[in-house]
Each structure stands twice: as structure tokens, then as C-alpha cells.
Amino acid sequence: MTTTPIAAPEKATPPPATPTKISRRRELLSLYLAISPFYILFAIFGVFPIVFSIYLSFQNWDGIGDMQFVGFAQYQFLLSDPQFWKVLLNTFQIWIISTIPMLAIALVVAFLLNQQIRAKGSYRIAYFIPNVTSIVAITLIFGSIFSNQFGLVNAFLEWIGVEPVQWLTEPWPIKIAVAAIVIWRWMGYNALIYLAGLQAIPNDLYDAARVDGASWVQVFFRITVPMLRPIILFTVITSTIGGLQLFTEPQLLLGNAGGPGSEGQTISLYLYQQAFTLNDFGYGAALSWAMFIVIILFSIINWRLVQGTGTRGLRIRRGARS
């Protein structure tokens, strides 16, 4: 008895690519090639330094010789470093005496610029000019203004009968001098952001308030501030991030050491001194990540404070209506 072998089923072959699919792939490839330079440059100058700084924070490296793995020793030393806590306190003190007055003044200036006044465009340009002026020129001018012996501020104090202040050698005057530069440079920038938010508020609200007899103060605190809360939150967060990274102003005014007693030295300035002056790149990388964590925590606290205040006010108003 003979058996007939059963023929194996033929393997299914994928259908050939149609001309439409090939042209689609070529079109996508050309698009990817067009945007690839950005991602390549971002990977080289953005992602790689971040990843390398993490690796570097666990090493002991002077920038030339071989790296030595030290584990968490850099972070342990950071927590016991009294200079780190001093510059952290300096940074918070300068941030408080610069950012809070700056945002308050910027909000009032934006409110005034939003009124019907003459030469409104000229005022807006004038307030924005400090932000685009060279920070080196600004710092040199403020260094002359706050000079201990021949400064304009001390000359004015002597003219009104007040003892001169050693602005660039005493602890708190140093911080006030740095804060003055920050306020002068960034107040107009934040005022224009507030002004953009003010122009989005319907005029009907202001007209209704005036018909009801509301004063300018009541209009400002009952309409302008609540309606601007998202903009205020944005400026608080960005000012927190920028203020805690303050570097150029104290570096140009006081040097890398932050003046006598390091009273004007911020975290960024201390990081720069450790990494690029003392060639301790491992500790400098650990400082950079400590600064990152501080900024994240402080931004969250500010966000919760501003957002919480707004939510609480909204609940109070809803309760009053009911």
C-alpha cells in the first residue's frame, strides 16, 4: 500500500510595499531628518551634561586626572559643610528682600500702566529697558551708587544727616545692594507680564465696580488681584527659580567669594567657586543637585501658598453669597 505525501502549505509572503507606503516613509524620513539637528544638539548640550553631572557627583575629580568613585561622600560632606548652609541662608535672604518687593511694585506699576494715560507706550518701553541692558553695565553703575566712600546713596544720607552705611562690607547692606540690582532689572519685565494679564480682564467688571461706587483700592484688591492669580502664580514660580539661581549680580558686584565674610555669596556662586576656581568638580556637581532639590521644594511651597490662598478666598466668597 502506497501513501501519497501531503504537500506542505506554502508560506505566506508579505505583500510588496505599495508605492503609496514607500512615498509615505520617504516623506516621514525627510521630516525626521529636518528636525533631527535640534534633538542632536539638545542631547549633546542638554541631556548629556545633566546625566554626566549625576555621575560626577559620585566622583572625586579635579578636571584633569582620573576620577575616583566616592559614593555618597560628596553629599555627606555637603550636609556637614557650614559654608553650604551659610550660602543657602544668604540666597533665601536676598530672595525675600528682592523678589517680594519686586513683584508687589510690578503689580502696582502694571495696574497704573493699564489706565488711560498719555504716552502709555513710552512708559512700557522705559520699564522694559533695564531688562535688556547689559548686566555688567548695570552692576558697575550700582557699584558706584553703593560705594562706601563716594557713592550717591551715602552722599544723600550725609545730606539728610544720617550716618553713611558700608554697603559693600557689612552683612545686611551687601544683601540690600544685591537685591536693589535684582529689583531694578526685573521689575519692568514682571510688570509687562502683569500688564498682559490685566488686558485680558473684561472691562465690564471695572465698569460695574465703578457704577457700584467702588474705590481704586477696592477695584485693585477685589477685581484685579483675584483675576490675576494665575499670572501671579506664574511670576512667583519663575522668580523663585531665577532668584535661587542668582549668580551674575553678586559675582560682578562682590566677586566669587561674595564679599567680606561671604555675606553676598549665593548657592550658584559657591558652586562656581568650588568647581571652576578650586577645581573640585565632584563637590560642585553635588551642590548643583542640592540646589535643584531646594528650588523644587521651594517652588512647590510657593505654589501651594498662592494656590491655597486663592482657593480659600474663593470658598469665602461662595460662602458669603450662599
PDB file of C-alpha atoms in Angstrom:
ATOM      1  CA  MET A   1       0.000   0.000   0.000  1.00  0.00           C
ATOM      2  CA  THR A   2       1.480   3.291  -1.021  1.00  0.00           C
ATOM      3  CA  THR A   3       0.805   6.645   0.664  1.00  0.00           C
ATOM      4  CA  THR A   4       0.698   9.953  -1.058  1.00  0.00           C
ATOM      5  CA  PRO A   5       2.754  12.636   0.758  1.00  0.00           C
ATOM      6  CA  ILE A   6       0.798  15.667   1.791  1.00  0.00           C
ATOM      7  CA  ALA A   7       2.185  18.839   0.361  1.00  0.00           C
ATOM      8  CA  ALA A   8       3.243  21.416   2.977  1.00  0.00           C
ATOM      9  CA  PRO A   9       1.260  24.654   2.862  1.00  0.00           C
ATOM     10  CA  GLU A  10       3.089  27.418   1.137  1.00  0.00           C
ATOM     11  CA  LYS A  11       4.485  30.094   3.478  1.00  0.00           C
ATOM     12  CA  ALA A  12       2.567  33.289   3.165  1.00  0.00           C
ATOM     13  CA  THR A  13       4.709  36.062   1.801  1.00  0.00           C
ATOM     14  CA  PRO A  14       4.040  39.652   2.833  1.00  0.00           C
ATOM     15  CA  PRO A  15       2.545  41.775   0.135  1.00  0.00           C
ATOM     16  CA  PRO A  16       5.016  44.050  -1.588  1.00  0.00           C
ATOM     17  CA  ALA A  17       5.079  47.592  -0.406  1.00  0.00           C
ATOM     18  CA  THR A  18       2.850  49.718  -2.435  1.00  0.00           C
ATOM     19  CA  PRO A  19       4.168  52.930  -3.948  1.00  0.00           C
ATOM     20  CA  THR A  20       1.958  54.868  -1.538  1.00  0.00           C
ATOM     21  CA  LYS A  21       3.624  53.356   1.568  1.00  0.00           C
ATOM     22  CA  ILE A  22       7.121  53.910   0.152  1.00  0.00           C
ATOM     23  CA  SER A  23       6.416  57.541  -0.597  1.00  0.00           C
ATOM     24  CA  ARG A  24       4.915  57.937   2.908  1.00  0.00           C
ATOM     25  CA  ARG A  25       8.066  56.511   4.537  1.00  0.00           C
ATOM     26  CA  ARG A  26      10.265  58.795   2.463  1.00  0.00           C
ATOM     27  CA  GLU A  27       8.134  61.764   3.470  1.00  0.00           C
ATOM     28  CA  LEU A  28       8.410  60.879   7.188  1.00  0.00           C
ATOM     29  CA  LEU A  29      12.162  60.268   6.853  1.00  0.00           C
ATOM     30  CA  SER A  30      12.651  63.712   5.376  1.00  0.00           C
ATOM     31  CA  LEU A  31      10.637  65.240   8.245  1.00  0.00           C
ATOM     32  CA  TYR A  32      12.669  63.387  10.875  1.00  0.00           C
ATOM     33  CA  LEU A  33      15.914  64.478   9.213  1.00  0.00           C
ATOM     34  CA  ALA A  34      14.666  68.071   9.174  1.00  0.00           C
ATOM     35  CA  ILE A  35      14.049  68.170  12.948  1.00  0.00           C
ATOM     36  CA  SER A  36      16.950  65.925  13.945  1.00  0.00           C
ATOM     37  CA  PRO A  37      19.548  68.762  14.382  1.00  0.00           C
ATOM     38  CA  PHE A  38      17.554  70.161  17.305  1.00  0.00           C
ATOM     39  CA  TYR A  39      17.341  66.818  19.093  1.00  0.00           C
ATOM     40  CA  ILE A  40      21.001  66.018  18.408  1.00  0.00           C
ATOM     41  CA  LEU A  41      22.131  69.370  19.828  1.00  0.00           C
ATOM     42  CA  PHE A  42      19.713  69.030  22.763  1.00  0.00           C
ATOM     43  CA  ALA A  43      21.101  65.571  23.527  1.00  0.00           C
ATOM     44  CA  ILE A  44      24.692  66.840  23.398  1.00  0.00           C
ATOM     45  CA  PHE A  45      24.291  70.148  25.262  1.00  0.00           C
ATOM     46  CA  GLY A  46      21.179  69.409  27.360  1.00  0.00           C
ATOM     47  CA  VAL A  47      20.762  65.753  28.262  1.00  0.00           C
ATOM     48  CA  PHE A  48      24.433  64.716  28.403  1.00  0.00           C
ATOM     49  CA  PRO A  49      25.522  67.459  30.909  1.00  0.00           C
ATOM     50  CA  ILE A  50      22.608  66.553  33.188  1.00  0.00           C
ATOM     51  CA  VAL A  51      23.408  62.827  33.158  1.00  0.00           C
ATOM     52  CA  PHE A  52      27.150  63.492  33.470  1.00  0.00           C
ATOM     53  CA  SER A  53      26.622  65.801  36.465  1.00  0.00           C
ATOM     54  CA  ILE A  54      24.774  62.974  38.262  1.00  0.00           C
ATOM     55  CA  TYR A  55      27.695  60.639  37.560  1.00  0.00           C
ATOM     56  CA  LEU A  56      30.192  63.328  38.524  1.00  0.00           C
ATOM     57  CA  SER A  57      28.545  63.960  41.894  1.00  0.00           C
ATOM     58  CA  PHE A  58      29.638  60.466  42.975  1.00  0.00           C
ATOM     59  CA  GLN A  59      33.247  61.061  41.920  1.00  0.00           C
ATOM     60  CA  ASN A  60      36.253  62.950  43.194  1.00  0.00           C
ATOM     61  CA  TRP A  61      37.716  64.763  40.179  1.00  0.00           C
ATOM     62  CA  ASP A  62      39.901  67.813  39.670  1.00  0.00           C
ATOM     63  CA  GLY A  63      39.083  68.105  35.979  1.00  0.00           C
ATOM     64  CA  ILE A  64      42.386  66.665  34.696  1.00  0.00           C
ATOM     65  CA  GLY A  65      43.373  63.396  36.430  1.00  0.00           C
ATOM     66  CA  ASP A  66      41.484  60.144  36.836  1.00  0.00           C
ATOM     67  CA  MET A  67      38.109  60.091  38.544  1.00  0.00           C
ATOM     68  CA  GLN A  68      37.796  58.360  41.902  1.00  0.00           C
ATOM     69  CA  PHE A  69      34.456  56.871  42.899  1.00  0.00           C
ATOM     70  CA  VAL A  70      33.477  58.075  46.382  1.00  0.00           C
ATOM     71  CA  GLY A  71      29.796  57.076  46.552  1.00  0.00           C
ATOM     72  CA  PHE A  72      27.686  59.492  48.620  1.00  0.00           C
ATOM     73  CA  ALA A  73      30.716  61.098  50.276  1.00  0.00           C
ATOM     74  CA  GLN A  74      30.163  64.407  48.432  1.00  0.00           C
ATOM     75  CA  TYR A  75      26.568  64.617  49.667  1.00  0.00           C
ATOM     76  CA  GLN A  76      27.583  63.641  53.214  1.00  0.00           C
ATOM     77  CA  PHE A  77      30.197  66.395  53.218  1.00  0.00           C
ATOM     78  CA  LEU A  78      27.629  68.843  51.814  1.00  0.00           C
ATOM     79  CA  LEU A  79      25.256  68.245  54.719  1.00  0.00           C
ATOM     80  CA  SER A  80      28.058  68.892  57.223  1.00  0.00           C
ATOM     81  CA  ASP A  81      29.543  71.861  55.326  1.00  0.00           C
ATOM     82  CA  PRO A  82      28.806  75.070  57.311  1.00  0.00           C
ATOM     83  CA  GLN A  83      29.557  77.216  54.254  1.00  0.00           C
ATOM     84  CA  PHE A  84      26.784  75.481  52.306  1.00  0.00           C
ATOM     85  CA  TRP A  85      24.204  76.349  54.958  1.00  0.00           C
ATOM     86  CA  LYS A  86      25.530  79.913  55.114  1.00  0.00           C
ATOM     87  CA  VAL A  87      25.199  80.468  51.348  1.00  0.00           C
ATOM     88  CA  LEU A  88      21.764  78.806  51.418  1.00  0.00           C
ATOM     89  CA  LEU A  89      20.665  81.307  54.087  1.00  0.00           C
ATOM     90  CA  ASN A  90      22.207  84.161  52.072  1.00  0.00           C
ATOM     91  CA  THR A  91      20.285  83.046  48.985  1.00  0.00           C
ATOM     92  CA  PHE A  92      16.953  82.958  50.828  1.00  0.00           C
ATOM     93  CA  GLN A  93      17.560  86.327  52.477  1.00  0.00           C
ATOM     94  CA  ILE A  94      18.411  88.012  49.166  1.00  0.00           C
ATOM     95  CA  TRP A  95      15.430  86.312  47.502  1.00  0.00           C
ATOM     96  CA  ILE A  96      13.000  87.542  50.158  1.00  0.00           C
ATOM     97  CA  ILE A  97      14.172  91.168  50.184  1.00  0.00           C
ATOM     98  CA  SER A  98      14.302  91.311  46.376  1.00  0.00           C
ATOM     99  CA  THR A  99      11.514  89.161  44.924  1.00  0.00           C
ATOM    100  CA  ILE A 100       8.613  90.060  47.211  1.00  0.00           C
ATOM    101  CA  PRO A 101       9.028  93.876  46.850  1.00  0.00           C
ATOM    102  CA  MET A 102       9.774  93.480  43.141  1.00  0.00           C
ATOM    103  CA  LEU A 103       6.549  91.570  42.399  1.00  0.00           C
ATOM    104  CA  ALA A 104       4.466  93.942  44.544  1.00  0.00           C
ATOM    105  CA  ILE A 105       5.874  97.038  42.802  1.00  0.00           C
ATOM    106  CA  ALA A 106       5.500  95.377  39.380  1.00  0.00           C
ATOM    107  CA  LEU A 107       1.834  94.659  40.049  1.00  0.00           C
ATOM    108  CA  VAL A 108       1.132  98.265  41.045  1.00  0.00           C
ATOM    109  CA  VAL A 109       3.062  99.606  38.025  1.00  0.00           C
ATOM    110  CA  ALA A 110       1.141  97.295  35.675  1.00  0.00           C
ATOM    111  CA  PHE A 111      -2.146  98.451  37.194  1.00  0.00           C
ATOM    112  CA  LEU A 112      -1.194 102.097  36.614  1.00  0.00           C
ATOM    113  CA  LEU A 113       0.019 101.420  33.062  1.00  0.00           C
ATOM    114  CA  ASN A 114      -3.320  99.799  32.281  1.00  0.00           C
ATOM    115  CA  GLN A 115      -5.153 103.063  32.963  1.00  0.00           C
ATOM    116  CA  GLN A 116      -5.982 105.645  30.337  1.00  0.00           C
ATOM    117  CA  ILE A 117      -2.829 107.763  30.451  1.00  0.00           C
ATOM    118  CA  ARG A 118      -0.826 109.622  27.836  1.00  0.00           C
ATOM    119  CA  ALA A 119       2.377 108.191  26.304  1.00  0.00           C
ATOM    120  CA  LYS A 120       1.499 104.715  27.549  1.00  0.00           C
ATOM    121  CA  GLY A 121       3.833 103.044  25.026  1.00  0.00           C
ATOM    122  CA  SER A 122       6.787 105.165  26.143  1.00  0.00           C
ATOM    123  CA  TYR A 123       6.281 104.126  29.757  1.00  0.00           C
ATOM    124  CA  ARG A 124       6.160 100.443  28.758  1.00  0.00           C
ATOM    125  CA  ILE A 125       9.441 100.751  26.828  1.00  0.00           C
ATOM    126  CA  ALA A 126      11.068 102.651  29.684  1.00  0.00           C
ATOM    127  CA  TYR A 127      10.157  99.958  32.206  1.00  0.00           C
ATOM    128  CA  PHE A 128      11.459  97.168  29.936  1.00  0.00           C
ATOM    129  CA  ILE A 129      14.813  98.812  29.095  1.00  0.00           C
ATOM    130  CA  PRO A 130      16.570  97.647  32.330  1.00  0.00           C
ATOM    131  CA  ASN A 131      15.845  94.038  31.406  1.00  0.00           C
ATOM    132  CA  VAL A 132      17.659  94.300  28.063  1.00  0.00           C
ATOM    133  CA  THR A 133      20.528  96.432  29.367  1.00  0.00           C
ATOM    134  CA  SER A 134      23.866  94.715  29.887  1.00  0.00           C
ATOM    135  CA  ILE A 135      24.037  93.287  33.393  1.00  0.00           C
ATOM    136  CA  VAL A 136      27.738  94.184  33.526  1.00  0.00           C
ATOM    137  CA  ALA A 137      26.946  97.856  32.923  1.00  0.00           C
ATOM    138  CA  ILE A 138      24.108  97.744  35.448  1.00  0.00           C
ATOM    139  CA  THR A 139      26.316  96.226  38.134  1.00  0.00           C
ATOM    140  CA  LEU A 140      29.116  98.728  37.554  1.00  0.00           C
ATOM    141  CA  ILE A 141      26.671 101.603  37.919  1.00  0.00           C
ATOM    142  CA  PHE A 142      25.159 100.169  41.092  1.00  0.00           C
ATOM    143  CA  GLY A 143      28.664  99.518  42.416  1.00  0.00           C
ATOM    144  CA  SER A 144      29.321 103.235  42.077  1.00  0.00           C
ATOM    145  CA  ILE A 145      25.975 104.167  43.587  1.00  0.00           C
ATOM    146  CA  PHE A 146      26.555 101.959  46.657  1.00  0.00           C
ATOM    147  CA  SER A 147      30.263 102.769  47.003  1.00  0.00           C
ATOM    148  CA  ASN A 148      31.265 103.049  50.666  1.00  0.00           C
ATOM    149  CA  GLN A 149      33.161 106.349  50.286  1.00  0.00           C
ATOM    150  CA  PHE A 150      31.954 108.152  47.165  1.00  0.00           C
ATOM    151  CA  GLY A 151      28.584 106.559  46.452  1.00  0.00           C
ATOM    152  CA  LEU A 152      25.470 108.579  45.695  1.00  0.00           C
ATOM    153  CA  VAL A 153      23.466 106.776  48.380  1.00  0.00           C
ATOM    154  CA  ASN A 154      25.907 107.691  51.138  1.00  0.00           C
ATOM    155  CA  ALA A 155      26.127 111.243  49.806  1.00  0.00           C
ATOM    156  CA  PHE A 156      22.346 111.520  50.070  1.00  0.00           C
ATOM    157  CA  LEU A 157      22.384 110.036  53.586  1.00  0.00           C
ATOM    158  CA  GLU A 158      25.001 112.558  54.700  1.00  0.00           C
ATOM    159  CA  TRP A 159      22.962 115.375  53.124  1.00  0.00           C
ATOM    160  CA  ILE A 160      19.915 114.457  55.231  1.00  0.00           C
ATOM    161  CA  GLY A 161      22.077 113.992  58.346  1.00  0.00           C
ATOM    162  CA  VAL A 162      22.242 110.183  58.502  1.00  0.00           C
ATOM    163  CA  GLU A 163      25.443 108.255  59.119  1.00  0.00           C
ATOM    164  CA  PRO A 164      26.893 106.632  55.958  1.00  0.00           C
ATOM    165  CA  VAL A 165      26.390 102.890  55.512  1.00  0.00           C
ATOM    166  CA  GLN A 166      29.158 100.485  54.491  1.00  0.00           C
ATOM    167  CA  TRP A 167      27.081  98.987  51.701  1.00  0.00           C
ATOM    168  CA  LEU A 168      29.737  96.640  50.300  1.00  0.00           C
ATOM    169  CA  THR A 169      31.357  95.425  53.522  1.00  0.00           C
ATOM    170  CA  GLU A 170      28.613  94.882  56.122  1.00  0.00           C
ATOM    171  CA  PRO A 171      26.326  91.798  56.073  1.00  0.00           C
ATOM    172  CA  TRP A 172      22.842  93.234  55.530  1.00  0.00           C
ATOM    173  CA  PRO A 173      23.847  96.257  53.387  1.00  0.00           C
ATOM    174  CA  ILE A 174      25.582  93.824  50.995  1.00  0.00           C
ATOM    175  CA  LYS A 175      22.348  91.869  50.574  1.00  0.00           C
ATOM    176  CA  ILE A 176      20.313  95.064  50.141  1.00  0.00           C
ATOM    177  CA  ALA A 177      22.697  96.255  47.415  1.00  0.00           C
ATOM    178  CA  VAL A 178      22.368  92.952  45.522  1.00  0.00           C
ATOM    179  CA  ALA A 179      18.575  92.985  45.984  1.00  0.00           C
ATOM    180  CA  ALA A 180      18.404  96.539  44.591  1.00  0.00           C
ATOM    181  CA  ILE A 181      20.069  95.395  41.363  1.00  0.00           C
ATOM    182  CA  VAL A 182      17.637  92.485  41.049  1.00  0.00           C
ATOM    183  CA  ILE A 183      14.608  94.717  41.639  1.00  0.00           C
ATOM    184  CA  TRP A 184      15.777  97.358  39.157  1.00  0.00           C
ATOM    185  CA  ARG A 185      16.481  94.755  36.472  1.00  0.00           C
ATOM    186  CA  TRP A 186      13.394  92.523  36.719  1.00  0.00           C
ATOM    187  CA  MET A 187      10.607  94.807  37.966  1.00  0.00           C
ATOM    188  CA  GLY A 188       9.704  96.091  34.487  1.00  0.00           C
ATOM    189  CA  TYR A 189       9.790  92.599  32.988  1.00  0.00           C
ATOM    190  CA  ASN A 190       7.273  91.306  35.518  1.00  0.00           C
ATOM    191  CA  ALA A 191       5.182  94.471  35.169  1.00  0.00           C
ATOM    192  CA  LEU A 192       4.742  93.773  31.453  1.00  0.00           C
ATOM    193  CA  ILE A 193       3.662  90.193  32.214  1.00  0.00           C
ATOM    194  CA  TYR A 194       1.086  91.534  34.670  1.00  0.00           C
ATOM    195  CA  LEU A 195       0.004  94.123  32.093  1.00  0.00           C
ATOM    196  CA  ALA A 196      -0.678  91.375  29.542  1.00  0.00           C
ATOM    197  CA  GLY A 197      -2.835  89.616  32.138  1.00  0.00           C
ATOM    198  CA  LEU A 198      -4.669  92.834  33.019  1.00  0.00           C
ATOM    199  CA  GLN A 199      -5.645  93.382  29.402  1.00  0.00           C
ATOM    200  CA  ALA A 200      -7.401  90.001  29.421  1.00  0.00           C
ATOM    201  CA  ILE A 201      -9.747  91.104  32.238  1.00  0.00           C
ATOM    202  CA  PRO A 202     -13.112  92.258  30.837  1.00  0.00           C
ATOM    203  CA  ASN A 203     -13.716  95.987  31.211  1.00  0.00           C
ATOM    204  CA  ASP A 204     -17.318  95.236  32.174  1.00  0.00           C
ATOM    205  CA  LEU A 205     -16.099  94.208  35.637  1.00  0.00           C
ATOM    206  CA  TYR A 206     -14.386  97.553  36.182  1.00  0.00           C
ATOM    207  CA  ASP A 207     -17.380  99.477  34.797  1.00  0.00           C
ATOM    208  CA  ALA A 208     -19.755  97.593  37.098  1.00  0.00           C
ATOM    209  CA  ALA A 209     -17.494  98.263  40.091  1.00  0.00           C
ATOM    210  CA  ARG A 210     -17.360 101.989  39.330  1.00  0.00           C
ATOM    211  CA  VAL A 211     -21.147 102.115  38.938  1.00  0.00           C
ATOM    212  CA  ASP A 212     -21.424 100.500  42.372  1.00  0.00           C
ATOM    213  CA  GLY A 213     -19.140 103.188  43.801  1.00  0.00           C
ATOM    214  CA  ALA A 214     -16.006 101.085  44.366  1.00  0.00           C
ATOM    215  CA  SER A 215     -12.778 102.990  45.036  1.00  0.00           C
ATOM    216  CA  TRP A 216      -9.481 102.357  43.220  1.00  0.00           C
ATOM    217  CA  VAL A 217      -8.199 100.384  46.189  1.00  0.00           C
ATOM    218  CA  GLN A 218     -11.300  98.184  46.256  1.00  0.00           C
ATOM    219  CA  VAL A 219     -11.095  97.636  42.494  1.00  0.00           C
ATOM    220  CA  PHE A 220      -7.437  96.681  42.808  1.00  0.00           C
ATOM    221  CA  PHE A 221      -7.863  94.166  45.646  1.00  0.00           C
ATOM    222  CA  ARG A 222     -11.341  92.832  44.786  1.00  0.00           C
ATOM    223  CA  ILE A 223     -11.061  92.530  40.980  1.00  0.00           C
ATOM    224  CA  THR A 224      -7.511  92.923  39.715  1.00  0.00           C
ATOM    225  CA  VAL A 225      -5.641  90.710  42.171  1.00  0.00           C
ATOM    226  CA  PRO A 226      -8.142  87.779  42.124  1.00  0.00           C
ATOM    227  CA  MET A 227      -8.393  87.814  38.326  1.00  0.00           C
ATOM    228  CA  LEU A 228      -4.602  87.905  38.005  1.00  0.00           C
ATOM    229  CA  ARG A 229      -3.967  84.969  40.331  1.00  0.00           C
ATOM    230  CA  PRO A 230      -2.766  82.560  37.568  1.00  0.00           C
ATOM    231  CA  ILE A 231      -0.357  85.252  36.309  1.00  0.00           C
ATOM    232  CA  ILE A 232       0.818  85.968  39.847  1.00  0.00           C
ATOM    233  CA  LEU A 233       1.423  82.251  40.378  1.00  0.00           C
ATOM    234  CA  PHE A 234       3.483  82.130  37.169  1.00  0.00           C
ATOM    235  CA  THR A 235       5.645  85.095  38.181  1.00  0.00           C
ATOM    236  CA  VAL A 236       6.135  83.726  41.700  1.00  0.00           C
ATOM    237  CA  ILE A 237       7.350  80.371  40.360  1.00  0.00           C
ATOM    238  CA  THR A 238       9.649  81.878  37.718  1.00  0.00           C
ATOM    239  CA  SER A 239      11.001  84.426  40.203  1.00  0.00           C
ATOM    240  CA  THR A 240      11.643  81.639  42.697  1.00  0.00           C
ATOM    241  CA  ILE A 241      13.593  79.628  40.137  1.00  0.00           C
ATOM    242  CA  GLY A 242      15.561  82.667  38.979  1.00  0.00           C
ATOM    243  CA  GLY A 243      16.126  84.123  42.451  1.00  0.00           C
ATOM    244  CA  LEU A 244      17.517  80.904  43.911  1.00  0.00           C
ATOM    245  CA  GLN A 245      19.952  80.676  40.978  1.00  0.00           C
ATOM    246  CA  LEU A 246      21.190  84.244  41.446  1.00  0.00           C
ATOM    247  CA  PHE A 247      24.757  84.435  40.152  1.00  0.00           C
ATOM    248  CA  THR A 248      25.704  87.343  37.890  1.00  0.00           C
ATOM    249  CA  GLU A 249      24.743  90.253  40.132  1.00  0.00           C
ATOM    250  CA  PRO A 250      26.693  89.173  43.280  1.00  0.00           C
ATOM    251  CA  GLN A 251      29.579  87.821  41.198  1.00  0.00           C
ATOM    252  CA  LEU A 252      30.136  91.111  39.373  1.00  0.00           C
ATOM    253  CA  LEU A 253      29.475  93.287  42.432  1.00  0.00           C
ATOM    254  CA  LEU A 254      31.339  91.299  45.106  1.00  0.00           C
ATOM    255  CA  GLY A 255      33.497  88.668  43.379  1.00  0.00           C
ATOM    256  CA  ASN A 256      33.459  84.865  43.628  1.00  0.00           C
ATOM    257  CA  ALA A 257      33.781  84.914  47.437  1.00  0.00           C
ATOM    258  CA  GLY A 258      30.686  87.109  47.832  1.00  0.00           C
ATOM    259  CA  GLY A 259      32.430  89.991  49.597  1.00  0.00           C
ATOM    260  CA  PRO A 260      33.691  90.169  53.209  1.00  0.00           C
ATOM    261  CA  GLY A 261      32.614  87.143  55.222  1.00  0.00           C
ATOM    262  CA  SER A 262      30.931  85.652  52.119  1.00  0.00           C
ATOM    263  CA  GLU A 263      27.810  87.616  53.090  1.00  0.00           C
ATOM    264  CA  GLY A 264      26.805  88.037  49.439  1.00  0.00           C
ATOM    265  CA  GLN A 265      27.719  84.545  48.258  1.00  0.00           C
ATOM    266  CA  THR A 266      24.760  82.567  46.867  1.00  0.00           C
ATOM    267  CA  ILE A 267      24.458  78.841  46.109  1.00  0.00           C
ATOM    268  CA  SER A 268      25.287  79.355  42.426  1.00  0.00           C
ATOM    269  CA  LEU A 269      28.316  81.452  43.316  1.00  0.00           C
ATOM    270  CA  TYR A 270      29.529  78.828  45.809  1.00  0.00           C
ATOM    271  CA  LEU A 271      29.022  76.112  43.180  1.00  0.00           C
ATOM    272  CA  TYR A 272      31.073  78.097  40.668  1.00  0.00           C
ATOM    273  CA  GLN A 273      33.818  78.724  43.218  1.00  0.00           C
ATOM    274  CA  GLN A 274      34.111  75.046  44.135  1.00  0.00           C
ATOM    275  CA  ALA A 275      34.013  73.693  40.581  1.00  0.00           C
ATOM    276  CA  PHE A 276      35.837  76.271  38.480  1.00  0.00           C
ATOM    277  CA  THR A 277      38.072  78.072  40.988  1.00  0.00           C
ATOM    278  CA  LEU A 278      39.045  75.247  43.359  1.00  0.00           C
ATOM    279  CA  ASN A 279      38.687  72.524  40.649  1.00  0.00           C
ATOM    280  CA  ASP A 280      36.524  70.287  42.859  1.00  0.00           C
ATOM    281  CA  PHE A 281      34.097  69.230  40.149  1.00  0.00           C
ATOM    282  CA  GLY A 282      32.604  66.348  42.142  1.00  0.00           C
ATOM    283  CA  TYR A 283      31.526  68.606  45.004  1.00  0.00           C
ATOM    284  CA  GLY A 284      30.365  71.231  42.515  1.00  0.00           C
ATOM    285  CA  ALA A 285      28.087  68.650  40.854  1.00  0.00           C
ATOM    286  CA  ALA A 286      26.697  67.629  44.266  1.00  0.00           C
ATOM    287  CA  LEU A 287      25.998  71.305  45.015  1.00  0.00           C
ATOM    288  CA  SER A 288      24.152  71.682  41.716  1.00  0.00           C
ATOM    289  CA  TRP A 289      21.803  68.816  42.560  1.00  0.00           C
ATOM    290  CA  ALA A 290      21.284  70.122  46.076  1.00  0.00           C
ATOM    291  CA  MET A 291      20.318  73.482  44.565  1.00  0.00           C
ATOM    292  CA  PHE A 292      17.929  71.704  42.174  1.00  0.00           C
ATOM    293  CA  ILE A 293      16.178  69.948  45.067  1.00  0.00           C
ATOM    294  CA  VAL A 294      15.927  73.205  47.056  1.00  0.00           C
ATOM    295  CA  ILE A 295      14.392  75.004  44.060  1.00  0.00           C
ATOM    296  CA  ILE A 296      11.845  72.225  43.509  1.00  0.00           C
ATOM    297  CA  LEU A 297      10.806  72.175  47.175  1.00  0.00           C
ATOM    298  CA  PHE A 298      10.590  75.962  47.481  1.00  0.00           C
ATOM    299  CA  SER A 299       8.637  76.256  44.211  1.00  0.00           C
ATOM    300  CA  ILE A 300       6.126  73.679  45.457  1.00  0.00           C
ATOM    301  CA  ILE A 301       5.758  75.578  48.761  1.00  0.00           C
ATOM    302  CA  ASN A 302       5.168  78.871  46.926  1.00  0.00           C
ATOM    303  CA  TRP A 303       2.730  77.219  44.544  1.00  0.00           C
ATOM    304  CA  ARG A 304       0.789  75.730  47.426  1.00  0.00           C
ATOM    305  CA  LEU A 305       0.729  79.070  49.285  1.00  0.00           C
ATOM    306  CA  VAL A 306      -0.517  81.107  46.305  1.00  0.00           C
ATOM    307  CA  GLN A 307      -2.917  78.431  45.094  1.00  0.00           C
ATOM    308  CA  GLY A 308      -4.168  77.776  48.626  1.00  0.00           C
ATOM    309  CA  THR A 309      -4.805  81.462  49.241  1.00  0.00           C
ATOM    310  CA  GLY A 310      -6.845  81.681  46.049  1.00  0.00           C
ATOM    311  CA  THR A 311      -8.896  78.595  46.827  1.00  0.00           C
ATOM    312  CA  ARG A 312      -9.575  79.800  50.367  1.00  0.00           C
ATOM    313  CA  GLY A 313     -10.687  83.208  49.100  1.00  0.00           C
ATOM    314  CA  LEU A 314     -12.980  81.598  46.565  1.00  0.00           C
ATOM    315  CA  ARG A 315     -14.594  79.469  49.266  1.00  0.00           C
ATOM    316  CA  ILE A 316     -15.128  82.538  51.444  1.00  0.00           C
ATOM    317  CA  ARG A 317     -16.814  84.424  48.590  1.00  0.00           C
ATOM    318  CA  ARG A 318     -19.034  81.445  47.745  1.00  0.00           C
ATOM    319  CA  GLY A 319     -19.977  81.108  51.406  1.00  0.00           C
ATOM    320  CA  ALA A 320     -20.864  84.795  51.587  1.00  0.00           C
ATOM    321  CA  ARG A 321     -23.082  84.511  48.507  1.00  0.00           C
ATOM    322  CA  SER A 322     -24.918  81.471  49.858  1.00  0.00           C
TER     323      SER A 322
END
